[in-house]
Tab-separated table of C-alpha atoms in Angstrom:
chain	number	residue	atom	x	y	z
O	1	MET	CA	-0.321	-0.060	0.087
O	2	ASP	CA	2.968	2.132	1.203
O	3	ARG	CA	4.454	2.584	-3.145
O	4	SER	CA	0.545	2.541	-4.740
O	5	VAL	CA	-0.096	5.892	-1.982
O	6	GLY	CA	4.316	7.167	-2.299
O	7	ALA	CA	3.194	6.818	-7.174
O	8	ILE	CA	0.648	8.788	-6.473
O	9	ARG	CA	1.976	10.552	-4.720
O	10	ALA	CA	4.629	11.676	-7.201
O	11	ALA	CA	1.778	11.520	-9.762
O	12	ALA	CA	-0.554	13.882	-7.948
O	13	ALA	CA	3.060	16.487	-7.081
O	14	GLU	CA	3.667	16.745	-10.630
O	15	GLN	CA	-0.193	17.101	-11.698
O	16	ARG	CA	-0.535	13.704	-13.905
O	17	PHE	CA	-2.704	10.930	-13.419
O	18	ILE	CA	-1.785	7.788	-12.978
O	19	SER	CA	-3.234	4.164	-14.336
O	20	TYR	CA	-4.222	1.728	-12.763
O	21	GLY	CA	-1.612	-0.064	-14.196
O	22	GLN	CA	0.909	1.977	-13.001
O	23	ILE	CA	0.151	1.634	-9.311
O	24	ALA	CA	1.132	-2.441	-10.416
O	25	ARG	CA	4.657	-1.673	-11.594
O	26	ALA	CA	5.345	0.682	-8.613
O	27	SER	CA	4.734	-2.599	-6.106
O	28	ASP	CA	6.814	-5.069	-8.816
O	29	VAL	CA	3.964	-6.627	-9.953
O	30	PRO	CA	3.027	-7.480	-13.654
O	31	TRP	CA	0.280	-6.355	-14.614
O	32	SER	CA	-2.618	-9.183	-15.644
O	33	MET	CA	-6.432	-9.941	-15.360
O	34	SER	CA	-6.190	-10.997	-11.757
O	35	VAL	CA	-4.242	-7.935	-10.225
O	36	ARG	CA	-7.102	-5.906	-12.628
O	37	SER	CA	-9.961	-7.436	-10.295
O	38	GLN	CA	-7.905	-6.309	-6.861
O	39	MET	CA	-7.228	-3.154	-8.076
O	40	ARG	CA	-10.837	-1.976	-6.475
O	41	PRO	CA	-10.142	-3.317	-3.205
O	42	HIS	CA	-6.619	-1.558	-2.937
O	43	LEU	CA	-7.512	1.368	-3.956
O	44	GLU	CA	-10.554	1.912	-1.648
O	45	GLY	CA	-7.702	0.821	1.327
O	46	VAL	CA	-4.975	3.903	0.071
O	47	CYS	CA	-8.019	5.963	0.362
O	48	GLY	CA	-9.166	4.836	3.470
O	49	LYS	CA	-5.649	5.842	4.462
O	50	MET	CA	-5.059	9.018	2.784
O	51	LEU	CA	-8.406	10.678	3.509
O	52	GLN	CA	-7.935	12.415	6.304
O	53	ASP	CA	-3.776	13.184	6.099
O	54	ALA	CA	-5.105	14.119	1.850
O	55	GLY	CA	-8.312	15.969	2.509
O	56	ALA	CA	-9.631	14.101	-0.842
O	57	MET	CA	-9.863	10.213	-1.710
O	58	VAL	CA	-6.862	9.869	-3.615
O	59	SER	CA	-7.315	7.503	-6.096
O	60	ALA	CA	-8.984	10.100	-8.121
O	61	ILE	CA	-5.845	10.608	-10.547
O	62	VAL	CA	-6.070	7.164	-11.637
O	63	VAL	CA	-7.179	6.006	-13.860
O	64	ASN	CA	-7.315	3.835	-17.265
O	65	GLN	CA	-4.296	4.268	-19.888
O	66	ASP	CA	-6.473	5.718	-22.327
O	67	ASN	CA	-7.573	8.089	-19.650
O	68	LEU	CA	-4.175	9.379	-19.001
O	69	ALA	CA	-4.609	12.589	-20.877
O	70	THR	CA	-8.134	13.583	-19.459
O	71	GLY	CA	-8.493	11.640	-15.781
O	72	THR	CA	-11.564	10.749	-17.124
O	73	LEU	CA	-13.117	6.841	-15.846
O	74	ASP	CA	-14.982	5.542	-17.184
O	75	PRO	CA	-18.979	4.369	-16.220
O	76	GLN	CA	-18.435	1.990	-14.305
O	77	SER	CA	-15.258	2.837	-13.084
O	78	LEU	CA	-16.703	6.231	-12.489
O	79	ALA	CA	-19.471	3.882	-10.545
O	80	GLY	CA	-17.998	1.870	-8.261
O	81	PHE	CA	-15.259	5.319	-6.993
O	82	ALA	CA	-18.637	6.394	-5.972
O	83	ASP	CA	-19.304	3.524	-4.074
O	84	CYS	CA	-16.380	4.282	-2.867
O	85	ALA	CA	-17.029	8.000	-1.453
O	86	ARG	CA	-19.981	6.140	0.223
O	87	ARG	CA	-18.808	3.493	1.918
O	88	LEU	CA	-16.407	6.126	3.123
O	89	GLY	CA	-18.511	8.291	5.289
O	90	LEU	CA	-18.522	10.359	2.751
O	91	GLY	CA	-22.729	10.045	2.243
O	92	ILE	CA	-24.122	9.415	-1.014
O	93	VAL	CA	-22.323	11.203	-4.695
O	94	GLU	CA	-25.287	12.534	-7.084
O	95	ASP	CA	-23.379	13.963	-8.892
O	96	ARG	CA	-20.683	11.302	-10.191
O	97	GLU	CA	-18.588	13.526	-12.355
O	98	ALA	CA	-18.465	16.897	-11.045
O	99	PHE	CA	-17.476	14.553	-7.475
O	100	LEU	CA	-14.807	12.833	-9.050
O	101	ARG	CA	-12.997	16.713	-10.781
O	102	GLU	CA	-13.162	17.210	-7.874
O	103	GLN	CA	-11.095	14.772	-5.492
O	104	GLN	CA	-8.750	14.916	-8.536
O	105	ARG	CA	-8.414	18.744	-8.205
O	106	LEU	CA	-8.165	18.177	-3.484
O	107	THR	CA	-5.434	15.090	-4.631
O	108	PHE	CA	-3.265	17.649	-7.215
O	109	GLU	CA	-3.605	20.368	-4.383
O	110	TRP	CA	-2.559	17.603	-1.815
O	111	GLY	CA	0.333	16.948	-4.297
O	112	ALA	CA	1.479	20.499	-4.748
O	113	ARG	CA	1.101	20.803	-0.798
O	114	THR	CA	3.611	17.736	-0.040
O	115	ALA	CA	6.255	18.978	-2.778
O	116	SER	CA	6.494	21.925	-1.244
O	117	ALA	CA	7.138	20.529	2.454
């Protein structure tokens, strides 16, 4: 988990999105279907661990490889992100896209703060 947090923190400090595969590689785990199936609970754990310190659901900047330029989440991933927010006690997300963008903004702000610290 610490390696994933470090990879996300580094990406946030550079104000860029990071892919699920890059998260796996940060832990020296080859990207595979079994790793892919474990990514959602892993990132939920990362968010739970970092929510108070970062002030954001830091997995907001973790996206598919094809969406690294835009930070867009596919509908299934966006629904999973909103469900994660509910499980972490952030309530029911009405506007998933707006919530994602706000969490991305907060994550990049956290990255900028930690980069200058």
